[in-house]
Amino acid sequence: MRKRNGQLRLGAFIYYSGHHAAGWRHPESGVEDLFRLDMYKKLAQTAERGKFDMMFFADLLYAVNVEKAASGMLDPQTLLAALSAVTNKLGLTATVSTTYNEPYNVARKFATLDHISGGRAAWNIVTSQLDIEAHNYGKPKHPDHNLRYEMANEFVDLTKQLWDSWEDDALVFDRKKGQFADESKVKEIDFQGRFYAAKGRLNVPRPPQGYPVLVVAGSSEPGIDSAGRYGEVVFTAQQSIESAKLFYQRIHAKLEEYGRSHDSLKIMPGISPIIGATEEEAWKKHQTLQDLISPEDAVQAVSQFINYDLSKYSYDQPLPKNLSHLADQSNGMKSRVQLLLDTAYKENLSILELGRKMLGARGHIQFVGTPDQLADLMEQWFEEYACDGFNIMPPVIPGDLDDFVDYVIPVLQKRGLFRKEYTGNTLREHLGLERPNVRCIQKNELSSH
């Protein structure tokens, strides 16, 4: 018997070369079409055929190890603008860094995407990770972790004010009177913050959704605080239902702290499924992918991620026990580094096993099994309030997204866990999120208020 009302929320999280780091080498991958629109058009239409809430694109502002790793990627906002023309219902989520952008530009581009898609845009708010990104933008060093989140919070505050500079009914279009808009309903903001400032108004009217849906990625303390402040979807990496339930509780406690309702945010951990008609078939597919990751690549990946050289150790020995402090020292994805270390010690993984596990699903759950077994896991997590849905991370594209839509979605639908048809048009409607009202902006309002 169902314990919980409602249905799962699902995102199709597309990492350009596939979420398995060696997925591009698989003979069934579409790597040759990685920089062509047609492949993404097919993926988007597959996700819409499966009635997904949204398609979710990652972004990184650097390219490394280009000889061996599929490190190139298209700009997600530009790509999603193109995909808005070949889809009708699917939400369109672009990852955009607050660290290396300006609020006015981000507000304008997302308002544009929301308008041309009919209210289907979402912004995955990130703060970037590495010094190499800073170098690409002429900066000597990536800002410290806590400082990046302070900057991000102010960045989002200003961006929301820009969206609010037009009231919903500001456009008039009165041909006879010659009145395009009501001047009294297009406000000038005067934002003076610690990191950002803007005086004026956005040159794109208020988005159809009020704001594009605001997605927060990360599980560190500053990330959880940002989720409580303004997040409407939280993308997180959780390796067990126990840790996911604790994370769910922490997020909802933070919502209460900020005076927000429990239904104003959806938590969607990532899961990368390898599906087979039988367990044996699924594990064979899994092993084929894992074998594509060499010991050297596995060791190098872990070393780079935790910022500690492991090449002096044998790759078949367990991760050294004296590395627990590295998460605190990290200036990148602190929570993900901590998750990786905890997983290694809890499961007593060798360095090779850890590297292959990390590269297999980028720190998220790597599921191997049948469609019914995957549906069992998803149902348990949902029913026990470990999540509100999942971001599905196909390890090899395009085929693994097709497999999920063709074999897993029907099982979820049969169990009443997922929609059979869209009932709304906007992403907010899909997710059950309220449309925000225009806020009354006071002159010189600071983000800290």
CSV table of C-alpha atoms in Angstrom, one decimal:
chain,number,residue,atom,x,y,z
A,1,MET,CA,0.0,0.0,0.0
A,2,ARG,CA,1.3,3.5,-0.9
A,3,LYS,CA,2.4,5.5,2.1
A,4,ARG,CA,2.9,8.8,0.3
A,5,ASN,CA,0.7,10.9,-1.9
A,6,GLY,CA,2.0,12.4,-5.1
A,7,GLN,CA,4.4,11.1,-7.8
A,8,LEU,CA,8.1,11.1,-8.6
A,9,ARG,CA,9.8,14.0,-10.3
A,10,LEU,CA,12.2,13.0,-13.0
A,11,GLY,CA,15.0,14.9,-14.7
A,12,ALA,CA,17.0,13.5,-17.7
A,13,PHE,CA,20.5,14.7,-16.7
A,14,ILE,CA,22.6,14.7,-19.8
A,15,TYR,CA,26.4,14.8,-19.5
A,16,TYR,CA,27.5,15.3,-23.0
A,17,SER,CA,29.7,12.3,-23.5
A,18,GLY,CA,27.6,10.1,-21.1
A,19,HIS,CA,27.9,10.0,-17.3
A,20,HIS,CA,30.2,7.0,-17.3
A,21,ALA,CA,33.7,8.6,-17.9
A,22,ALA,CA,34.5,5.9,-20.5
A,23,GLY,CA,31.0,5.8,-22.0
A,24,TRP,CA,32.1,7.7,-25.1
A,25,ARG,CA,34.3,4.7,-25.9
A,26,HIS,CA,31.4,2.3,-25.9
A,27,PRO,CA,30.6,1.0,-29.4
A,28,GLU,CA,27.0,2.1,-29.0
A,29,SER,CA,27.8,5.7,-27.9
A,30,GLY,CA,26.9,8.6,-30.1
A,31,VAL,CA,30.3,10.4,-29.6
A,32,GLU,CA,30.7,11.3,-33.2
A,33,ASP,CA,27.5,13.5,-32.9
A,34,LEU,CA,28.7,15.1,-29.6
A,35,PHE,CA,28.7,18.6,-31.2
A,36,ARG,CA,25.7,18.3,-33.5
A,37,LEU,CA,22.2,19.4,-32.7
A,38,ASP,CA,20.5,16.3,-34.0
A,39,MET,CA,21.7,14.1,-31.2
A,40,TYR,CA,20.4,16.5,-28.5
A,41,LYS,CA,17.2,16.9,-30.4
A,42,LYS,CA,16.6,13.1,-30.3
A,43,LEU,CA,17.5,13.0,-26.6
A,44,ALA,CA,15.1,15.8,-25.7
A,45,GLN,CA,12.3,14.2,-27.7
A,46,THR,CA,13.0,10.9,-26.0
A,47,ALA,CA,12.8,12.6,-22.6
A,48,GLU,CA,9.5,14.2,-23.6
A,49,ARG,CA,8.2,10.9,-24.8
A,50,GLY,CA,8.9,9.6,-21.4
A,51,LYS,CA,7.1,12.5,-19.8
A,52,PHE,CA,10.2,13.7,-17.9
A,53,ASP,CA,9.8,16.9,-15.9
A,54,MET,CA,13.0,18.3,-17.4
A,55,MET,CA,16.2,17.8,-19.3
A,56,PHE,CA,19.2,18.9,-17.3
A,57,PHE,CA,22.5,19.9,-18.8
A,58,ALA,CA,25.8,20.1,-16.9
A,59,ASP,CA,28.5,22.7,-17.6
A,60,LEU,CA,32.2,23.1,-16.9
A,61,LEU,CA,34.3,26.1,-17.8
A,62,TYR,CA,37.5,24.3,-18.7
A,63,ALA,CA,39.0,21.6,-20.8
A,64,VAL,CA,41.7,19.2,-19.6
A,65,ASN,CA,43.1,15.9,-20.6
A,66,VAL,CA,41.6,16.3,-24.0
A,67,GLU,CA,43.6,13.5,-25.6
A,68,LYS,CA,41.9,10.8,-23.4
A,69,ALA,CA,38.8,12.3,-21.9
A,70,ALA,CA,35.7,13.6,-23.6
A,71,SER,CA,36.0,17.1,-22.1
A,72,GLY,CA,34.4,19.3,-24.6
A,73,MET,CA,30.8,20.5,-24.2
A,74,LEU,CA,28.4,23.0,-25.8
A,75,ASP,CA,27.1,26.0,-24.0
A,76,PRO,CA,23.9,24.8,-22.3
A,77,GLN,CA,21.8,28.0,-22.6
A,78,THR,CA,22.4,28.2,-26.3
A,79,LEU,CA,21.7,24.5,-26.8
A,80,LEU,CA,18.5,24.6,-24.7
A,81,ALA,CA,17.3,27.6,-26.7
A,82,ALA,CA,17.5,25.4,-29.8
A,83,LEU,CA,15.8,22.5,-28.1
A,84,SER,CA,12.9,24.7,-27.0
A,85,ALA,CA,11.9,24.8,-30.6
A,86,VAL,CA,11.6,21.0,-31.0
A,87,THR,CA,9.9,20.2,-27.7
A,88,ASN,CA,6.5,21.3,-26.2
A,89,LYS,CA,6.4,20.3,-22.6
A,90,LEU,CA,9.9,19.3,-21.4
A,91,GLY,CA,11.5,21.6,-18.8
A,92,LEU,CA,14.9,22.9,-19.9
A,93,THR,CA,17.6,23.2,-17.2
A,94,ALA,CA,20.9,24.9,-17.8
A,95,THR,CA,23.9,25.0,-15.5
A,96,VAL,CA,25.3,28.5,-15.2
A,97,SER,CA,28.1,29.5,-12.8
A,98,THR,CA,27.7,32.6,-10.6
A,99,THR,CA,31.4,32.9,-10.2
A,100,TYR,CA,32.2,33.7,-13.8
A,101,ASN,CA,29.1,35.6,-15.1
A,102,GLU,CA,27.3,38.8,-14.4
A,103,PRO,CA,23.7,38.9,-13.0
A,104,TYR,CA,22.3,41.1,-15.7
A,105,ASN,CA,23.5,38.8,-18.5
A,106,VAL,CA,22.2,35.7,-16.7
A,107,ALA,CA,18.8,37.3,-15.9
A,108,ARG,CA,18.4,38.3,-19.5
A,109,LYS,CA,19.3,34.9,-21.0
A,110,PHE,CA,17.1,32.9,-18.7
A,111,ALA,CA,14.2,35.3,-19.1
A,112,THR,CA,14.7,34.9,-22.9
A,113,LEU,CA,14.8,31.1,-22.6
A,114,ASP,CA,11.6,31.1,-20.4
A,115,HIS,CA,9.8,33.3,-22.9
A,116,ILE,CA,10.7,31.4,-26.1
A,117,SER,CA,10.0,28.0,-24.4
A,118,GLY,CA,6.6,29.1,-23.0
A,119,GLY,CA,7.7,28.9,-19.3
A,120,ARG,CA,10.0,25.8,-19.3
A,121,ALA,CA,13.3,27.2,-18.1
A,122,ALA,CA,15.3,26.4,-15.0
A,123,TRP,CA,18.7,27.6,-13.8
A,124,ASN,CA,21.1,25.1,-12.1
A,125,ILE,CA,23.1,27.5,-9.9
A,126,VAL,CA,26.7,26.5,-9.3
A,127,THR,CA,29.8,28.3,-8.1
A,128,SER,CA,32.4,26.4,-10.3
A,129,GLN,CA,35.2,24.3,-8.9
A,130,LEU,CA,38.8,24.8,-9.9
A,131,ASP,CA,41.6,27.3,-10.3
A,132,ILE,CA,41.8,26.4,-14.0
A,133,GLU,CA,38.4,28.0,-14.5
A,134,ALA,CA,39.7,31.2,-12.8
A,135,HIS,CA,42.6,31.2,-15.2
A,136,ASN,CA,40.3,31.1,-18.2
A,137,TYR,CA,38.7,34.3,-17.0
A,138,GLY,CA,42.0,36.1,-16.2
A,139,LYS,CA,41.8,35.5,-12.5
A,140,PRO,CA,44.8,34.2,-10.5
A,141,LYS,CA,42.9,31.9,-8.2
A,142,HIS,CA,39.4,30.4,-7.7
A,143,PRO,CA,37.6,32.1,-4.8
A,144,ASP,CA,37.4,30.2,-1.6
A,145,HIS,CA,34.5,27.9,-1.0
A,146,ASN,CA,32.5,29.9,1.5
A,147,LEU,CA,33.2,33.2,-0.3
A,148,ARG,CA,31.8,31.7,-3.6
A,149,TYR,CA,28.5,30.9,-1.8
A,150,GLU,CA,28.3,34.4,-0.4
A,151,MET,CA,28.8,35.7,-3.9
A,152,ALA,CA,26.3,33.3,-5.3
A,153,ASN,CA,23.6,34.3,-2.8
A,154,GLU,CA,24.0,38.0,-3.7
A,155,PHE,CA,24.1,37.1,-7.4
A,156,VAL,CA,20.8,35.3,-7.1
A,157,ASP,CA,19.2,38.1,-5.1
A,158,LEU,CA,20.1,40.6,-7.8
A,159,THR,CA,19.0,38.4,-10.6
A,160,LYS,CA,15.6,38.0,-9.0
A,161,GLN,CA,15.3,41.7,-8.6
A,162,LEU,CA,16.0,42.2,-12.3
A,163,TRP,CA,13.2,39.7,-13.2
A,164,ASP,CA,10.9,41.6,-10.8
A,165,SER,CA,11.7,44.9,-12.5
A,166,TRP,CA,8.8,44.2,-14.8
A,167,GLU,CA,5.4,43.6,-13.3
A,168,ASP,CA,3.3,40.8,-14.9
A,169,ASP,CA,0.9,43.1,-16.6
A,170,ALA,CA,3.4,45.8,-17.7
A,171,LEU,CA,2.9,45.1,-21.4
A,172,VAL,CA,0.0,46.9,-22.9
A,173,PHE,CA,0.3,46.6,-26.7
A,174,ASP,CA,-2.3,49.3,-27.3
A,175,ARG,CA,-1.9,50.2,-31.0
A,176,LYS,CA,-4.5,53.0,-31.0
A,177,LYS,CA,-2.9,54.8,-28.1
A,178,GLY,CA,0.6,54.0,-29.1
A,179,GLN,CA,1.3,52.5,-25.7
A,180,PHE,CA,3.7,49.5,-25.7
A,181,ALA,CA,4.0,49.2,-21.9
A,182,ASP,CA,2.9,50.8,-18.7
A,183,GLU,CA,5.8,52.9,-17.5
A,184,SER,CA,4.6,52.7,-13.9
A,185,LYS,CA,4.9,49.0,-13.9
A,186,VAL,CA,8.5,48.8,-15.1
A,187,LYS,CA,10.6,49.6,-12.1
A,188,GLU,CA,14.2,50.7,-11.8
A,189,ILE,CA,16.2,48.8,-9.3
A,190,ASP,CA,19.1,50.2,-7.4
A,191,PHE,CA,21.1,47.3,-6.0
A,192,GLN,CA,24.3,48.0,-4.1
A,193,GLY,CA,25.8,44.8,-2.6
A,194,ARG,CA,29.2,43.7,-1.5
A,195,PHE,CA,30.1,41.9,-4.7
A,196,TYR,CA,27.5,43.1,-7.3
A,197,ALA,CA,25.7,46.3,-8.2
A,198,ALA,CA,23.1,47.2,-10.8
A,199,LYS,CA,20.9,50.3,-11.4
A,200,GLY,CA,18.2,50.1,-14.0
A,201,ARG,CA,15.8,47.5,-15.3
A,202,LEU,CA,16.0,44.3,-17.3
A,203,ASN,CA,15.3,44.8,-21.0
A,204,VAL,CA,13.3,41.5,-21.2
A,205,PRO,CA,9.8,41.5,-19.6
A,206,ARG,CA,9.1,39.3,-16.6
A,207,PRO,CA,9.4,35.6,-17.5
A,208,PRO,CA,6.3,33.5,-17.9
A,209,GLN,CA,7.1,31.5,-14.8
A,210,GLY,CA,7.9,34.7,-12.8
A,211,TYR,CA,11.4,33.2,-12.3
A,212,PRO,CA,12.8,30.2,-14.0
A,213,VAL,CA,12.9,27.3,-11.6
A,214,LEU,CA,16.0,27.7,-9.3
A,215,VAL,CA,18.0,24.6,-8.9
A,216,VAL,CA,20.8,24.2,-6.3
A,217,ALA,CA,23.5,21.6,-6.6
A,218,GLY,CA,25.6,20.6,-3.6
A,219,SER,CA,25.4,19.2,-0.2
A,220,SER,CA,27.9,21.2,1.8
A,221,GLU,CA,26.7,23.5,4.6
A,222,PRO,CA,26.7,26.6,2.4
A,223,GLY,CA,24.9,24.6,-0.3
A,224,ILE,CA,22.2,23.5,2.1
A,225,ASP,CA,21.8,27.1,3.3
A,226,SER,CA,21.4,28.3,-0.3
A,227,ALA,CA,18.8,25.6,-0.9
A,228,GLY,CA,16.9,26.9,2.1
A,229,ARG,CA,17.1,30.5,1.0
A,230,TYR,CA,16.0,30.1,-2.6
A,231,GLY,CA,16.4,26.6,-4.0
A,232,GLU,CA,13.3,25.0,-5.6
A,233,VAL,CA,15.0,21.8,-6.8
A,234,VAL,CA,18.0,20.3,-5.0
A,235,PHE,CA,20.4,18.1,-7.1
A,236,THR,CA,22.5,16.0,-4.7
A,237,ALA,CA,24.7,12.9,-4.6
A,238,GLN,CA,23.7,10.4,-2.0
A,239,GLN,CA,25.1,6.8,-1.9
A,240,SER,CA,22.6,5.3,0.5
A,241,ILE,CA,19.0,5.7,1.5
A,242,GLU,CA,20.1,6.4,5.1
A,243,SER,CA,22.2,9.3,4.1
A,244,ALA,CA,19.6,10.5,1.7
A,245,LYS,CA,16.9,10.5,4.5
A,246,LEU,CA,19.2,12.5,6.7
A,247,PHE,CA,19.9,15.0,3.9
A,248,TYR,CA,16.1,15.3,3.2
A,249,GLN,CA,15.5,16.2,6.9
A,250,ARG,CA,18.3,18.7,7.0
A,251,ILE,CA,17.0,20.5,3.9
A,252,HIS,CA,13.5,20.7,5.2
A,253,ALA,CA,14.7,22.0,8.6
A,254,LYS,CA,16.5,24.7,6.6
A,255,LEU,CA,13.3,25.5,4.8
A,256,GLU,CA,11.5,26.0,8.1
A,257,GLU,CA,14.4,28.3,9.2
A,258,TYR,CA,13.7,30.5,6.2
A,259,GLY,CA,10.0,30.4,6.7
A,260,ARG,CA,9.3,28.4,3.6
A,261,SER,CA,6.8,25.6,3.1
A,262,HIS,CA,7.8,22.0,2.7
A,263,ASP,CA,6.3,21.7,-0.8
A,264,SER,CA,8.3,24.7,-2.1
A,265,LEU,CA,11.3,22.5,-2.9
A,266,LYS,CA,12.0,19.1,-4.5
A,267,ILE,CA,15.0,17.0,-3.7
A,268,MET,CA,16.3,14.9,-6.7
A,269,PRO,CA,19.4,12.8,-6.1
A,270,GLY,CA,21.3,11.6,-9.2
A,271,ILE,CA,21.2,7.9,-10.2
A,272,SER,CA,23.1,6.4,-13.2
A,273,PRO,CA,21.3,3.2,-14.2
A,274,ILE,CA,22.7,0.3,-16.2
A,275,ILE,CA,19.7,-1.8,-17.1
A,276,GLY,CA,19.4,-5.3,-18.5
A,277,ALA,CA,16.6,-7.8,-19.1
A,278,THR,CA,18.3,-9.9,-16.4
A,279,GLU,CA,20.7,-9.1,-13.6
A,280,GLU,CA,23.4,-11.1,-15.5
A,281,GLU,CA,22.9,-9.0,-18.6
A,282,ALA,CA,23.1,-5.8,-16.6
A,283,TRP,CA,26.2,-6.7,-14.8
A,284,LYS,CA,27.8,-7.8,-18.1
A,285,LYS,CA,27.1,-4.3,-19.5
A,286,HIS,CA,28.5,-2.8,-16.3
A,287,GLN,CA,31.7,-4.8,-16.5
A,288,THR,CA,32.2,-3.8,-20.2
A,289,LEU,CA,32.1,-0.2,-19.2
A,290,GLN,CA,34.4,-0.6,-16.1
A,291,ASP,CA,37.0,-2.4,-18.2
A,292,LEU,CA,37.4,0.7,-20.3
A,293,ILE,CA,38.8,2.6,-17.4
A,294,SER,CA,42.5,1.8,-17.0
A,295,PRO,CA,44.2,1.5,-13.6
A,296,GLU,CA,46.3,4.6,-14.5
A,297,ASP,CA,43.2,6.7,-15.4
A,298,ALA,CA,41.4,5.6,-12.2
A,299,VAL,CA,44.4,6.5,-10.0
A,300,GLN,CA,44.8,9.8,-11.7
A,301,ALA,CA,41.1,10.7,-11.4
A,302,VAL,CA,41.0,10.1,-7.7
A,303,SER,CA,44.3,12.0,-7.2
A,304,GLN,CA,43.0,15.0,-9.0
A,305,PHE,CA,39.7,15.0,-7.3
A,306,ILE,CA,41.0,14.8,-3.7
A,307,ASN,CA,44.1,16.8,-4.6
A,308,TYR,CA,46.5,14.1,-3.3
A,309,ASP,CA,49.0,12.2,-5.4
A,310,LEU,CA,48.2,8.5,-5.1
A,311,SER,CA,50.6,7.3,-7.8
A,312,LYS,CA,53.2,6.2,-5.2
A,313,TYR,CA,50.7,3.6,-3.9
A,314,SER,CA,49.7,0.2,-5.4
A,315,TYR,CA,46.4,0.7,-7.2
A,316,ASP,CA,45.0,-2.6,-5.7
A,317,GLN,CA,45.6,-1.5,-2.1
A,318,PRO,CA,42.9,0.3,0.0
A,319,LEU,CA,42.8,4.1,0.1
A,320,PRO,CA,45.2,5.2,2.8
A,321,LYS,CA,43.5,5.9,6.1
A,322,ASN,CA,45.1,9.3,6.8
A,323,LEU,CA,43.3,11.3,4.1
A,324,SER,CA,40.0,12.2,5.9
A,325,HIS,CA,41.2,15.8,6.3
A,326,LEU,CA,41.2,16.4,2.5
A,327,ALA,CA,37.5,17.3,2.3
A,328,ASP,CA,38.0,20.2,4.7
A,329,GLN,CA,41.0,21.4,2.7
A,330,SER,CA,39.2,21.1,-0.7
A,331,ASN,CA,38.3,24.4,-2.4
A,332,GLY,CA,36.2,22.5,-5.0
A,333,MET,CA,33.2,20.2,-4.3
A,334,LYS,CA,33.7,19.7,-0.5
A,335,SER,CA,30.7,17.5,0.0
A,336,ARG,CA,31.5,15.3,-3.0
A,337,VAL,CA,35.1,14.8,-1.8
A,338,GLN,CA,33.8,13.9,1.6
A,339,LEU,CA,31.3,11.4,0.0
A,340,LEU,CA,34.1,9.8,-2.0
A,341,LEU,CA,36.3,9.3,1.0
A,342,ASP,CA,33.5,8.0,3.2
A,343,THR,CA,32.5,5.5,0.5
A,344,ALA,CA,36.1,4.3,0.1
A,345,TYR,CA,36.5,3.7,3.9
A,346,LYS,CA,33.1,2.2,4.4
A,347,GLU,CA,33.3,-0.3,1.6
A,348,ASN,CA,37.1,-0.8,2.0
A,349,LEU,CA,37.6,-0.1,-1.7
A,350,SER,CA,41.0,-0.3,-3.4
A,351,ILE,CA,42.2,2.8,-5.2
A,352,LEU,CA,41.4,1.2,-8.5
A,353,GLU,CA,37.9,0.3,-7.3
A,354,LEU,CA,37.3,3.7,-6.0
A,355,GLY,CA,38.5,5.4,-9.2
A,356,ARG,CA,36.3,3.2,-11.3
A,357,LYS,CA,33.3,3.8,-9.0
A,358,MET,CA,33.9,7.5,-9.2
A,359,LEU,CA,34.3,7.6,-13.0
A,360,GLY,CA,31.3,5.2,-13.4
A,361,ALA,CA,28.7,7.7,-12.1
A,362,ARG,CA,30.6,10.9,-11.0
A,363,GLY,CA,29.9,10.2,-7.3
A,364,HIS,CA,26.2,9.4,-7.7
A,365,ILE,CA,24.5,6.0,-7.3
A,366,GLN,CA,25.5,3.6,-10.0
A,367,PHE,CA,22.6,1.1,-10.3
A,368,VAL,CA,23.0,-2.2,-12.0
A,369,GLY,CA,19.9,-4.5,-12.5
A,370,THR,CA,16.6,-5.0,-14.1
A,371,PRO,CA,13.8,-2.4,-14.7
A,372,ASP,CA,11.7,-3.8,-11.9
A,373,GLN,CA,14.7,-3.7,-9.4
A,374,LEU,CA,15.3,-0.1,-10.3
A,375,ALA,CA,11.7,0.8,-9.9
A,376,ASP,CA,11.8,-1.0,-6.5
A,377,LEU,CA,14.7,1.3,-5.4
A,378,MET,CA,13.1,4.4,-6.6
A,379,GLU,CA,9.8,3.6,-5.0
A,380,GLN,CA,11.5,2.8,-1.6
A,381,TRP,CA,13.4,6.1,-1.6
A,382,PHE,CA,10.3,8.1,-2.5
A,383,GLU,CA,8.0,6.3,0.0
A,384,GLU,CA,10.5,6.7,2.8
A,385,TYR,CA,11.1,10.4,2.2
A,386,ALA,CA,14.7,10.0,1.0
A,387,CYS,CA,13.8,12.1,-2.1
A,388,ASP,CA,11.0,13.6,-4.2
A,389,GLY,CA,12.4,12.2,-7.4
A,390,PHE,CA,15.6,11.5,-9.3
A,391,ASN,CA,17.9,12.9,-11.9
A,392,ILE,CA,18.5,10.0,-14.3
A,393,MET,CA,22.1,10.0,-15.5
A,394,PRO,CA,22.5,7.8,-18.6
A,395,PRO,CA,26.0,6.3,-18.6
A,396,VAL,CA,26.0,5.9,-22.4
A,397,ILE,CA,24.1,8.2,-24.7
A,398,PRO,CA,21.8,8.0,-26.5
A,399,GLY,CA,20.9,4.4,-25.9
A,400,ASP,CA,20.7,4.3,-22.1
A,401,LEU,CA,18.1,7.1,-22.0
A,402,ASP,CA,16.0,5.1,-24.5
A,403,ASP,CA,16.3,2.0,-22.3
A,404,PHE,CA,15.0,4.0,-19.2
A,405,VAL,CA,12.1,5.4,-21.1
A,406,ASP,CA,11.2,2.2,-22.8
A,407,TYR,CA,11.6,-0.2,-19.9
A,408,VAL,CA,11.5,1.7,-16.5
A,409,ILE,CA,9.0,4.4,-17.1
A,410,PRO,CA,6.2,1.9,-17.9
A,411,VAL,CA,6.9,0.1,-14.6
A,412,LEU,CA,6.7,3.4,-12.7
A,413,GLN,CA,3.5,4.3,-14.4
A,414,LYS,CA,1.9,1.0,-13.7
A,415,ARG,CA,2.7,1.4,-10.0
A,416,GLY,CA,1.2,4.9,-10.0
A,417,LEU,CA,4.5,6.5,-9.3
A,418,PHE,CA,4.8,8.6,-12.4
A,419,ARG,CA,2.6,10.5,-14.8
A,420,LYS,CA,1.2,9.0,-18.0
A,421,GLU,CA,0.6,12.4,-19.5
A,422,TYR,CA,1.6,16.0,-18.8
A,423,THR,CA,-1.2,17.9,-17.1
A,424,GLY,CA,0.5,21.4,-17.3
A,425,ASN,CA,2.6,23.4,-19.7
A,426,THR,CA,5.3,25.1,-17.6
A,427,LEU,CA,8.0,23.4,-15.6
A,428,ARG,CA,6.6,24.9,-12.4
A,429,GLU,CA,3.3,23.1,-13.2
A,430,HIS,CA,5.2,19.8,-13.8
A,431,LEU,CA,7.0,20.1,-10.5
A,432,GLY,CA,4.1,21.4,-8.4
A,433,LEU,CA,5.8,24.7,-7.6
A,434,GLU,CA,4.1,28.0,-7.1
A,435,ARG,CA,4.7,30.9,-9.4
A,436,PRO,CA,6.4,33.7,-7.4
A,437,ASN,CA,4.8,37.1,-7.1
A,438,VAL,CA,6.6,40.3,-8.0
A,439,ARG,CA,8.4,41.5,-4.9
A,440,CYS,CA,8.3,45.1,-3.8
A,441,ILE,CA,11.9,46.2,-4.1
A,442,GLN,CA,13.2,48.9,-1.9
A,443,LYS,CA,15.8,51.3,-3.2
A,444,ASN,CA,19.3,50.3,-2.1
A,445,GLU,CA,18.1,46.9,-0.8
A,446,LEU,CA,21.0,44.7,-0.1
A,447,SER,CA,21.2,41.0,-0.5
A,448,SER,CA,22.1,40.6,3.2
A,449,HIS,CA,18.7,42.0,4.3
